[in-house]
Coordinates of C-alpha atoms and ligand atoms in Angstrom, one line a residue:
X22 CA 39.2 -1.3 -14.5
X23 CA 35.3 -2.2 -15.2
X24 CA 32.9 0.5 -14.5
X25 CA 29.1 0.3 -13.9
X26 CA 26.7 2.4 -15.8
X27 CA 27.0 5.1 -12.8
X28 CA 30.7 5.3 -13.6
X29 CA 31.7 3.3 -10.5
X30 CA 34.1 0.5 -10.2
X31 CA 32.1 -2.7 -10.3
X32 CA 32.5 -5.6 -8.0
X33 CA 34.0 -7.7 -10.8
X34 CA 37.0 -6.0 -9.7
X35 CA 36.7 -7.6 -6.2
X36 CA 36.3 -11.0 -7.7
X37 CA 39.5 -12.5 -6.3
X38 CA 38.6 -11.3 -2.7
X39 CA 37.2 -14.1 -0.9
X40 CA 34.2 -13.4 1.1
X41 CA 35.4 -14.7 4.6
X42 CA 33.3 -14.4 7.4
X43 CA 34.2 -11.5 9.7
X44 CA 35.1 -11.9 13.4
X45 CA 32.0 -9.7 14.4
X46 CA 29.8 -11.1 11.9
X47 CA 29.3 -7.5 10.5
X48 CA 29.9 -7.1 6.9
X49 CA 31.6 -3.6 6.6
X50 CA 29.1 -1.1 7.8
X51 CA 26.3 -3.6 7.7
X52 CA 25.9 -4.1 11.4
X53 CA 24.4 -7.2 12.8
X54 CA 21.8 -6.4 15.3
X55 CA 20.5 -8.6 18.2
X56 CA 17.2 -8.0 19.8
X57 CA 17.3 -5.3 22.5
X58 CA 16.3 -7.9 25.0
X59 CA 19.3 -9.9 24.1
X60 CA 21.8 -7.3 24.3
X61 CA 20.4 -5.1 27.4
X62 CA 21.3 -5.2 30.9
X63 CA 18.9 -3.8 33.3
X64 CA 21.6 -3.9 36.2
X65 CA 23.8 -1.2 34.3
X66 CA 21.0 1.5 33.4
X67 CA 18.1 3.5 34.7
X68 CA 17.5 5.0 37.8
X69 CA 16.7 3.3 41.3
X70 CA 14.3 5.3 43.2
X71 CA 14.1 4.8 47.0
X72 CA 11.4 2.8 48.3
X73 CA 8.5 5.2 48.6
X74 CA 7.3 5.6 52.5
X75 CA 3.9 4.0 53.5
X76 CA 3.1 2.7 50.1
X77 CA 0.8 0.1 51.0
X78 CA -0.3 -2.5 48.5
X79 CA -3.4 -1.3 46.8
X80 CA -3.3 -3.8 44.1
X81 CA -4.9 -6.6 46.3
X82 CA -2.1 -8.9 46.1
X83 CA -1.8 -8.7 42.3
X84 CA 1.5 -6.8 42.2
X85 CA 4.1 -8.5 40.2
X86 CA 6.9 -10.4 42.1
X87 CA 9.2 -10.7 39.2
X88 CA 11.3 -8.5 36.9
X89 CA 9.3 -7.1 33.9
X90 CA 12.2 -8.0 31.7
X91 CA 13.0 -4.6 30.2
X92 CA 15.9 -4.4 27.9
X93 CA 18.0 -2.0 30.0
X94 CA 19.9 0.0 27.2
X95 CA 21.9 3.4 27.7
X96 CA 20.5 6.2 25.5
X97 CA 23.5 5.9 22.9
X98 CA 22.9 2.1 22.8
X99 CA 19.0 2.5 22.3
X100 CA 19.7 5.0 19.5
X101 CA 22.2 2.9 17.8
X102 CA 19.9 0.0 18.1
X103 CA 17.0 1.5 16.3
X104 CA 19.0 3.4 13.7
X105 CA 20.8 0.2 12.8
X106 CA 17.3 -1.4 12.5
X107 CA 16.1 1.4 10.3
X108 CA 19.1 0.8 8.1
X109 CA 18.0 -2.7 7.3
X110 CA 14.7 -1.3 5.9
X111 CA 14.7 -0.4 2.1
X112 CA 12.8 2.8 1.6
X113 CA 11.7 5.0 -1.2
X114 CA 14.3 7.6 0.0
X115 CA 16.9 5.0 -0.6
X116 CA 16.1 4.1 -4.2
X117 CA 13.2 3.0 -6.7
X118 CA 10.6 1.0 -5.2
X119 CA 9.0 -0.6 -8.3
X120 CA 6.2 -2.8 -6.3
X121 CA 3.3 -2.8 -8.7
X122 CA -0.1 -2.2 -7.4
X123 CA 1.6 -0.2 -4.5
X124 CA 2.3 3.3 -6.0
X125 CA 5.5 3.8 -3.9
X126 CA 6.1 7.4 -4.8
X127 CA 8.3 10.3 -3.2
X128 CA 6.8 11.6 -0.1
X129 CA 7.6 15.4 -0.4
X130 CA 9.2 17.0 2.6
X131 CA 6.9 19.7 2.4
X132 CA 4.1 17.5 3.5
X133 CA 6.3 16.4 6.5
X134 CA 6.9 20.1 7.4
X135 CA 3.1 20.8 7.3
X136 CA 2.2 17.6 9.1
X137 CA 4.5 18.7 11.9
X138 CA 2.9 22.0 12.6
X139 CA 2.2 21.9 16.3
X140 CA -1.5 23.2 15.7
X141 CA -2.1 19.9 13.7
X142 CA 0.3 17.5 15.1
X143 CA -0.3 18.1 18.8
X144 CA -4.2 18.5 18.5
X145 CA -5.9 15.9 20.8
X146 CA -8.7 14.0 19.0
X147 CA -10.9 15.0 22.0
X148 CA -10.2 18.6 21.9
X149 CA -13.5 20.8 21.9
X150 CA -14.6 21.4 18.4
X151 CA -14.3 25.1 19.0
X152 CA -10.6 24.6 19.6
X153 CA -10.1 22.3 16.5
X154 CA -11.8 24.6 13.9
X155 CA -8.6 24.5 11.8
X156 CA -8.2 21.1 11.6
X157 CA -12.0 20.3 10.8
X158 CA -11.6 22.9 7.9
X159 CA -8.5 20.9 6.8
X160 CA -10.6 17.7 6.7
X161 CA -13.5 19.5 5.0
X162 CA -11.1 21.0 2.3
X163 CA -9.5 17.7 1.6
X164 CA -12.9 16.2 1.5
X165 CA -14.0 18.9 -1.2
X166 CA -10.9 18.0 -3.4
X167 CA -11.5 14.3 -3.2
X168 CA -15.0 14.9 -4.3
X169 CA -14.0 17.2 -7.0
X170 CA -11.2 15.0 -8.6
X171 CA -13.4 12.0 -8.4
X172 CA -16.7 13.7 -9.5
X173 CA -18.8 12.1 -6.4
X174 CA -21.1 13.9 -4.2
X175 CA -19.9 12.4 -0.8
X176 CA -16.9 11.1 0.9
X177 CA -16.3 9.0 4.2
X178 CA -13.1 10.4 5.5
X179 CA -12.4 8.0 8.4
X180 CA -11.3 4.7 6.7
X181 CA -7.5 4.1 7.6
X182 CA -6.3 2.1 4.5
X183 CA -7.5 1.1 1.1
X184 CA -8.8 -2.2 2.7
X185 CA -10.8 -0.4 5.3
X186 CA -12.0 1.9 2.7
X187 CA -13.4 -1.3 0.8
X188 CA -15.0 -2.3 4.0
X189 CA -16.6 1.1 4.5
X190 CA -17.9 1.1 0.8
X191 CA -19.1 -2.5 1.1
X192 CA -20.9 -1.7 4.2
X193 CA -22.7 1.1 2.9
X194 CA -23.6 -1.1 -0.3
X195 CA -24.9 -3.7 2.3
X196 CA -26.8 -1.0 4.4
X197 CA -28.4 0.3 1.0
X198 CA -29.7 -3.3 0.1
X199 CA -31.0 -3.9 3.5
X200 CA -32.8 -0.6 3.3
X201 CA -34.5 -1.8 0.1
X202 CA -35.6 -5.0 1.9
X203 CA -33.4 -7.2 -0.3
X204 CA -30.7 -8.0 2.4
X205 CA -31.5 -11.8 2.3
X206 CA -31.8 -11.9 -1.5
X207 CA -28.9 -10.0 -2.9
X208 CA -25.9 -12.1 -1.7
X209 CA -23.5 -12.3 -4.5
X210 CA -20.6 -9.9 -5.3
X211 CA -18.6 -10.5 -8.5
X212 CA -14.7 -9.6 -8.6
X213 CA -12.3 -10.2 -11.4
X214 CA -10.0 -13.1 -11.2
X215 CA -7.2 -10.4 -11.2
X216 CA -8.6 -8.6 -8.1
X217 CA -6.4 -7.6 -5.3
X218 CA -7.0 -10.1 -2.5
X219 CA -8.5 -7.5 -0.2
X220 CA -11.7 -7.3 -2.4
X221 CA -13.0 -10.7 -2.1
X222 CA -11.8 -10.7 1.6
X223 CA -13.7 -7.5 2.1
X224 CA -17.0 -8.9 0.3
X225 CA -16.7 -12.2 2.5
X226 CA -16.4 -10.1 5.7
X227 CA -19.6 -8.3 4.9
X228 CA -21.4 -11.6 4.5
X229 CA -21.6 -11.8 0.8
X230 CA -20.5 -14.7 -1.5
X231 CA -17.9 -13.8 -4.1
X232 CA -17.7 -14.9 -7.7
X233 CA -14.7 -14.7 -9.9
X234 CA -15.2 -13.0 -13.4
X235 CA -12.5 -14.2 -16.1
X236 CA -10.2 -11.9 -17.9
X237 CA -10.3 -11.8 -21.8
X238 CA -7.3 -12.2 -23.8
X239 CA -6.5 -8.5 -23.3
X240 CA -6.2 -8.6 -19.6
X241 CA -9.7 -6.8 -19.0
X242 CA -12.9 -8.0 -17.6
X243 CA -14.8 -10.3 -19.9
X244 CA -18.0 -8.5 -20.4
X245 CA -19.9 -11.2 -22.0
X246 CA -19.0 -13.5 -19.0
X247 CA -19.9 -11.0 -16.5
X248 CA -23.4 -10.5 -18.0
X249 CA -23.9 -14.0 -17.8
X250 CA -23.3 -13.9 -14.2
X251 CA -25.7 -11.2 -13.2
X252 CA -29.1 -11.9 -11.8
X253 CA -31.7 -10.4 -9.1
X254 CA -29.3 -12.0 -6.4
X255 CA -26.4 -9.4 -7.3
X256 CA -25.3 -7.1 -4.6
X257 CA -22.6 -5.7 -6.6
X258 CA -19.4 -5.8 -8.3
X259 CA -15.7 -4.9 -7.3
X260 CA -13.6 -3.7 -10.0
X261 CA -10.3 -2.0 -9.9
X262 CA -9.6 0.6 -12.6
X263 CA -7.0 0.8 -14.1
X264 CA -7.0 -2.9 -13.3
X265 CA -4.1 -4.7 -11.6
X266 CA -2.6 -5.8 -15.1
X267 CA -1.9 -2.0 -15.5
X268 CA -4.6 -1.5 -17.9
X269 CA -7.7 0.6 -18.4
X270 CA -11.1 -1.3 -18.3
X271 CA -12.3 -0.2 -21.7
X272 CA -15.7 -1.5 -20.9
X273 CA -16.1 0.1 -17.7
X274 CA -19.3 2.1 -18.6
X275 CA -20.9 -0.9 -20.1
X276 CA -20.0 -2.7 -16.9
X277 CA -21.5 -0.2 -14.7
X278 CA -24.6 0.0 -16.9
X279 CA -24.9 -4.0 -16.6
X280 CA -24.5 -4.1 -12.8
X281 CA -27.1 -1.1 -12.2
X282 CA -29.5 -2.8 -14.5
X283 CA -29.3 -5.8 -12.4
X284 CA -30.0 -3.9 -9.4
X285 CA -26.5 -4.0 -8.0
X286 CA -23.9 -1.5 -7.0
X287 CA -20.5 -0.8 -8.4
X288 CA -17.6 -0.6 -6.0
X289 CA -14.4 0.7 -7.8
X290 CA -11.1 -0.3 -6.3
X291 CA -9.3 3.0 -6.5
X292 CA -5.9 1.9 -5.6
X293 CA -4.7 2.7 -9.0
X294 CA -6.2 6.3 -9.0
X295 CA -2.8 7.6 -9.4
X296 CA -2.9 6.7 -13.1
X297 CA -6.0 8.8 -13.8
X298 CA -6.3 11.6 -11.2
X299 CA -7.1 14.8 -12.9
X300 CA -7.9 12.9 -16.2
X301 CA -10.9 10.6 -15.4
X302 CA -13.8 11.2 -12.9
X303 CA -14.9 8.0 -11.5
X304 CA -18.2 9.6 -10.9
X305 CA -18.6 9.7 -14.7
X306 CA -18.0 6.0 -15.1
X307 CA -21.0 5.0 -12.9
X308 CA -19.1 4.2 -9.8
X309 CA -21.0 4.1 -6.4
X310 CA -18.3 3.6 -4.1
X311 CA -14.4 3.8 -4.3
X312 CA -11.7 4.2 -1.9
X313 CA -8.7 6.4 -2.5
X314 CA -5.4 5.2 -0.9
X315 CA -4.0 8.6 0.2
X316 CA -0.6 6.9 0.6
X317 CA -0.6 5.9 -3.1
X318 CA -2.1 8.7 -5.1
X319 CA -1.5 11.7 -2.8
X320 CA 2.0 10.9 -1.6
X321 CA 1.5 10.2 2.0
X322 CA 3.9 7.5 3.5
X323 CA 3.0 3.8 3.4
X324 CA 4.6 3.7 6.9
X325 CA 5.2 0.0 6.9
X326 CA 1.5 -1.1 7.2
X327 CA 0.2 2.0 8.9
X328 CA -1.1 4.5 9.4
X329 CA -2.6 4.6 6.2
X330 CA -5.7 6.6 5.0
X331 CA -8.4 5.3 2.5
X332 CA -11.3 7.9 2.3
X333 CA -14.2 6.4 0.3
X334 CA -16.1 8.5 -1.9
X335 CA -19.8 7.6 -2.4
X336 CA -22.4 8.2 -5.0
X337 CA -25.7 10.0 -4.3
X338 CA -27.6 6.7 -3.6
X339 CA -25.0 5.5 -1.2
X340 CA -24.1 8.9 0.6
X341 CA -27.0 8.4 3.2
X342 CA -25.3 5.5 4.5
X343 CA -21.9 7.1 5.2
X344 CA -20.2 6.4 8.6
X345 CA -20.0 8.8 11.4
X346 CA -18.2 11.0 12.3
X347 CA -18.2 13.5 9.5
X348 CA -17.5 17.2 9.0
X349 CA -20.2 19.8 8.3
X350 CA -19.8 23.3 7.4
X351 CA -22.5 25.9 8.4
X352 CA -21.5 29.4 7.4
X353 CA -18.3 30.2 9.6
X354 CA -18.2 27.1 11.8
X355 CA -17.2 23.5 11.3
X356 CA -19.1 20.7 13.1
X357 CA -18.4 17.0 13.6
X358 CA -21.6 14.8 13.3
X359 CA -20.7 12.1 15.6
X360 CA -23.6 9.9 16.1
X361 CA -26.1 8.1 13.8
X362 CA -28.9 9.9 15.7
X363 CA -27.2 13.2 14.8
X364 CA -26.8 12.1 11.2
X365 CA -30.3 11.6 10.8
X366 CA -30.7 15.3 10.9
X367 CA -28.5 15.9 8.2
X368 CA -28.8 15.0 4.5
X369 CA -25.7 13.2 4.0
X370 CA -25.3 10.2 6.4
X371 CA -29.1 10.1 7.1
X372 CA -29.1 6.4 7.5
X373 CA -25.4 6.0 8.5
X374 CA -24.3 2.5 9.1
X375 CA -22.5 3.7 12.0
X376 CA -18.9 4.2 13.2
X377 CA -15.7 2.6 11.7
X378 CA -13.0 4.2 13.6
X379 CA -12.7 5.7 17.2
X380 CA -11.9 9.2 15.8
X381 CA -12.1 11.2 12.5
X382 CA -9.3 9.4 10.6
X383 CA -5.8 9.9 10.1
X384 CA -5.2 13.6 10.6
X385 CA -1.5 13.2 10.0
X386 CA -2.2 11.9 6.4
X387 CA -5.0 14.3 5.8
X388 CA -2.4 17.0 6.3
X389 CA 0.1 15.6 4.1
X390 CA -2.4 14.7 1.2
X391 CA -3.7 18.3 1.4
X392 CA -0.3 19.8 1.4
X393 CA 0.5 17.4 -1.8
X394 CA -2.7 18.7 -3.6
X395 CA -2.4 22.4 -3.0
X396 CA 1.3 22.5 -3.8
X397 CA 0.6 20.7 -7.2
X398 CA -2.8 22.1 -8.2
X399 CA -5.1 20.2 -10.4
X400 CA -2.8 20.7 -13.2
X401 CA 0.1 19.3 -11.1
X402 CA -2.0 16.2 -10.0
X403 CA -2.9 15.6 -13.8
X404 CA 0.8 15.8 -14.8
X405 CA 1.7 13.4 -12.0
X406 CA -0.7 11.0 -13.4
X407 CA 0.5 11.6 -17.0
X408 CA 4.1 11.1 -16.0
X409 CA 3.5 7.8 -14.0
X410 CA 1.8 6.4 -17.1
X411 CA 4.7 7.7 -19.4
X412 CA 7.3 6.3 -17.0
X413 CA 5.6 2.9 -17.1
X414 CA 5.4 2.9 -20.9
X415 CA 8.9 3.7 -20.9
X416 CA 10.0 0.8 -18.8
X417 CA 7.6 -1.5 -21.0
X418 CA 9.2 -0.2 -24.1
X419 CA 12.8 -0.8 -22.9
X420 CA 12.1 -4.2 -21.3
X421 CA 10.4 -5.8 -23.8
X422 CA 13.9 -6.2 -25.7
X423 CA 14.7 -9.0 -23.3
X424 CA 11.5 -9.5 -21.3
X425 CA 8.0 -10.6 -22.2
X426 CA 5.0 -8.1 -21.7
X427 CA 2.0 -10.1 -20.6
X428 CA -0.2 -8.1 -22.8
X429 CA 0.1 -6.4 -26.2
X430 CA 0.0 -2.6 -26.4
X431 CA 0.3 0.4 -24.2
X432 CA 0.0 0.2 -20.3
X433 CA -1.4 2.5 -17.8
X434 CA 0.8 3.3 -14.7
X435 CA 2.3 -0.1 -14.3
X436 CA 4.1 -2.7 -16.8
X437 CA 3.2 -6.1 -16.4
X438 CA 5.5 -9.0 -17.6
X439 CA 5.0 -12.8 -17.4
X440 CA 7.8 -15.4 -17.2
X441 CA 8.0 -16.7 -20.8
X442 CA 11.2 -14.9 -21.2
X443 CA 12.7 -17.3 -18.6
X444 CA 11.2 -20.6 -20.4
X445 CA 13.8 -23.4 -20.3
X446 CA 16.4 -21.3 -18.4
X447 CA 15.7 -23.1 -15.0
X448 CA 15.3 -19.4 -13.5
X449 CA 12.0 -18.5 -12.1
X450 CA 10.4 -15.4 -11.2
X451 CA 11.5 -15.6 -7.5
X452 CA 15.0 -15.9 -8.5
X453 CA 15.0 -13.3 -10.8
X454 CA 13.5 -11.0 -8.1
X455 CA 15.9 -12.2 -5.6
X456 CA 18.8 -11.3 -8.2
X457 CA 17.5 -7.9 -8.4
X458 CA 18.3 -7.4 -4.6
X459 CA 21.9 -8.2 -5.5
X460 CA 21.8 -5.5 -8.1
X461 CA 20.6 -3.1 -5.4
X462 CA 17.0 -3.1 -6.1
X463 CA 13.7 -3.9 -4.4
X464 CA 11.9 -6.4 -6.5
X465 CA 8.9 -5.5 -8.4
X466 CA 5.6 -7.0 -7.2
X467 CA 5.9 -11.0 -8.1
X468 CA 3.1 -13.6 -8.9
X469 CA 0.5 -10.9 -8.9
X470 CA -2.0 -10.5 -10.5
X471 CA -2.8 -14.2 -10.7
X472 CA -4.1 -14.3 -14.1
X473 CA -0.6 -13.9 -15.5
X474 CA 2.0 -16.9 -15.1
X475 CA 5.1 -16.0 -13.1
X476 CA 3.7 -12.3 -13.1
X477 CA 6.3 -9.3 -12.5
X478 CA 4.5 -6.0 -12.1
X479 CA 6.6 -3.0 -12.2
X480 CA 5.2 0.4 -11.2
X481 CA 7.9 3.0 -11.6
X482 CA 5.6 6.0 -10.6
X483 CA 6.1 9.7 -11.6
X484 CA 8.8 10.4 -9.2
X485 CA 11.6 8.3 -11.1
X486 CA 13.9 10.4 -13.5
X487 CA 14.9 9.0 -16.9
X488 CA 18.3 8.5 -15.5
X489 CA 17.0 6.3 -12.5
X490 CA 14.5 4.3 -15.2
X491 CA 17.5 3.8 -17.4
X492 CA 19.7 2.3 -14.7
X493 CA 16.9 0.3 -13.6
X494 CA 16.1 -1.1 -17.1
X495 CA 19.7 -1.6 -17.7
X496 CA 20.1 -3.9 -14.5
X497 CA 17.0 -6.1 -15.6
X498 CA 18.1 -6.3 -19.1
X499 CA 21.5 -7.6 -17.8
X500 CA 19.7 -10.0 -15.6
X501 CA 17.4 -11.3 -18.3
X502 CA 20.3 -11.8 -20.6
X503 CA 22.3 -13.5 -17.8
X504 CA 19.4 -15.9 -17.1
X505 CA 19.2 -16.9 -20.8
X506 CA 23.0 -17.5 -20.7
X507 CA 22.5 -20.4 -18.3
X508 CA 23.9 -18.6 -15.1
X509 CA 21.3 -20.5 -13.1
X510 CA 23.3 -21.3 -9.9
X511 CA 23.9 -17.6 -9.5
X512 CA 20.2 -17.0 -9.6
X513 CA 19.3 -19.7 -7.3
X514 CA 21.8 -18.4 -4.6
X515 CA 20.5 -14.9 -4.9
X516 CA 20.5 -12.7 -2.9
X517 CA 24.3 -13.3 -2.2
X518 CA 25.3 -9.6 -0.9
X519 CA 22.1 -9.1 1.4
X520 CA 22.5 -9.3 5.0
X521 CA 20.5 -12.5 5.0
X522 CA 20.6 -15.1 2.2
X523 CA 17.2 -16.6 0.8
X524 CA 14.8 -17.5 3.5
X525 CA 12.9 -20.7 3.9
X526 CA 9.6 -18.9 2.8
X527 CA 7.5 -22.1 3.2
X528 CA 8.8 -22.6 6.8
X529 CA 8.4 -18.9 7.4
X530 CA 4.8 -19.1 6.6
X531 CA 3.9 -22.4 8.0
X532 CA 6.0 -21.9 11.4
X533 CA 6.2 -18.2 11.8
X534 CA 8.0 -17.0 14.9
X535 CA 6.2 -14.0 16.1
X536 CA 7.2 -13.2 19.5
X537 CA 10.6 -13.1 21.5
X538 CA 10.9 -15.7 24.1
X539 CA 13.8 -15.6 26.5
X540 CA 15.2 -18.8 25.1
X541 CA 15.6 -17.9 21.3
X542 CA 15.3 -20.6 18.6
X543 CA 18.9 -20.1 18.0
X544 CA 19.9 -21.0 21.5
X545 CA 17.5 -23.9 21.7
X546 CA 19.3 -25.2 18.4
X547 CA 22.9 -24.9 20.1
Ligands
PLP4 C1 -5.6 -2.9 -5.9 C2 -5.4 -2.8 -4.6 N1 -6.5 -2.8 -3.9 C3 -6.5 -2.7 -2.5 C4 -5.2 -2.5 -1.9 C5 -5.4 -2.5 -0.3 O1 -4.9 -1.3 0.1 P1 -4.2 -1.0 1.6 O2 -2.8 -1.6 1.3 O3 -4.1 0.5 1.7 O4 -5.3 -1.4 2.5 C6 -4.2 -2.5 -2.5 C7 -2.9 -2.3 -1.7 O5 -1.6 -2.6 -2.3 C8 -4.2 -2.7 -4.0 O6 -3.0 -2.8 -4.6

């Protein structure tokens, strides 16, 4: 009997079993699940209340006269429906999540416990400040540590994602430029070719024109090319550090100095702060604004697109433009400064650009992030960064036996490969990624950053053990060998074992079906 690296019998032993479709459509405990609207029956569930006496129509004839179309499931059916759906999600609690640039690290259970304390979890955002002193103190403490770790004097806590933090930082930059009377003149923002898409999108959203800076042969910003693009119309630069190729920008100080000399501001995309937290203070690098994705560096859940949190640290020059609300501490009490007018009387936020969110930010994420920080301490946060870099370099060192690293030398927290090792095999990056699903792995980030052909960006994070990393590397080395052995059909067919085979991604992008309609596309096709 053949065994896999975990000592379990492999599927090779099942090779003679035909995969005939089952009667139910289920594949063992992989249960097919229809939409609740398709399986529900309103007649069989719920409670019918008697007509209320004397209830006259107070809706002026606008009361609905047809069924609302609720699904109508019993409690066990409802529970099963959502549990089955949840089981179709891959999650960090199921296995490694090597998505580069995403830092999918373990979400400690301690964080969850603290976030559920009723004093935090049940607090209403409109509760009087006198009744919310503990929550305000928590926000203030987290702000303190974020400033401490980044070496920056101010932080806006309310942004609700990395991209939202970018918006906050760029709005502060815009406000500062306008206050200098240069709003019409300084209209260009520079961003490296390898930038995450949210960087140019944010700059454009703020009314700037974006220009790309090429990468040099080491995968870093080409300083000479950058200097050529500077002029008195520069509003600023947006640079990710460590960058999206997983490399530390060696010229980062020179970049900051050049942009400042040209009269612009330096926005640092801090999505990769996990690699340097406790080691490098962005404030020492000349940064004017930087968001911190709490869900990446400080272990709060990514939550399927939300709720995230992207506090944005600001330099002394940008601090006056910080958004409201923010927390101030005078002696024994914490206060919320909620309006621009109130902000004017405070040092920080004196020229606030206004409000970004309805309330103070993502309290649940603040609670989790502070819990992480306090349980790790500064030395623990530093070690997490060191281990994240060590793990990525371990993966790089092992995989380069069969795969091609995009750049020479050590990496920071993520290992970037290109598709040269697949040359002439007929297998492409996407096929390789789909074959990983069959092996039980969530694919790495593919085709990003764009500066690398057929990019595969692996970010193992510090939370993976050597055992997990070895299994992961063994699987990828096996796939790389199989690709070179000419097993193209298998790659093109992958994923074979997933509940759904390969989707038509072009159709999904061009003709997305985004809402349920009573006649489903499947019925229409019959
Ligand atoms: C480099 C970089 N910048 C910005 C973002 C945006 O962060 P968020 O997803 O929290 O909006 C990401 C997200 O993956 C990123 O990797």
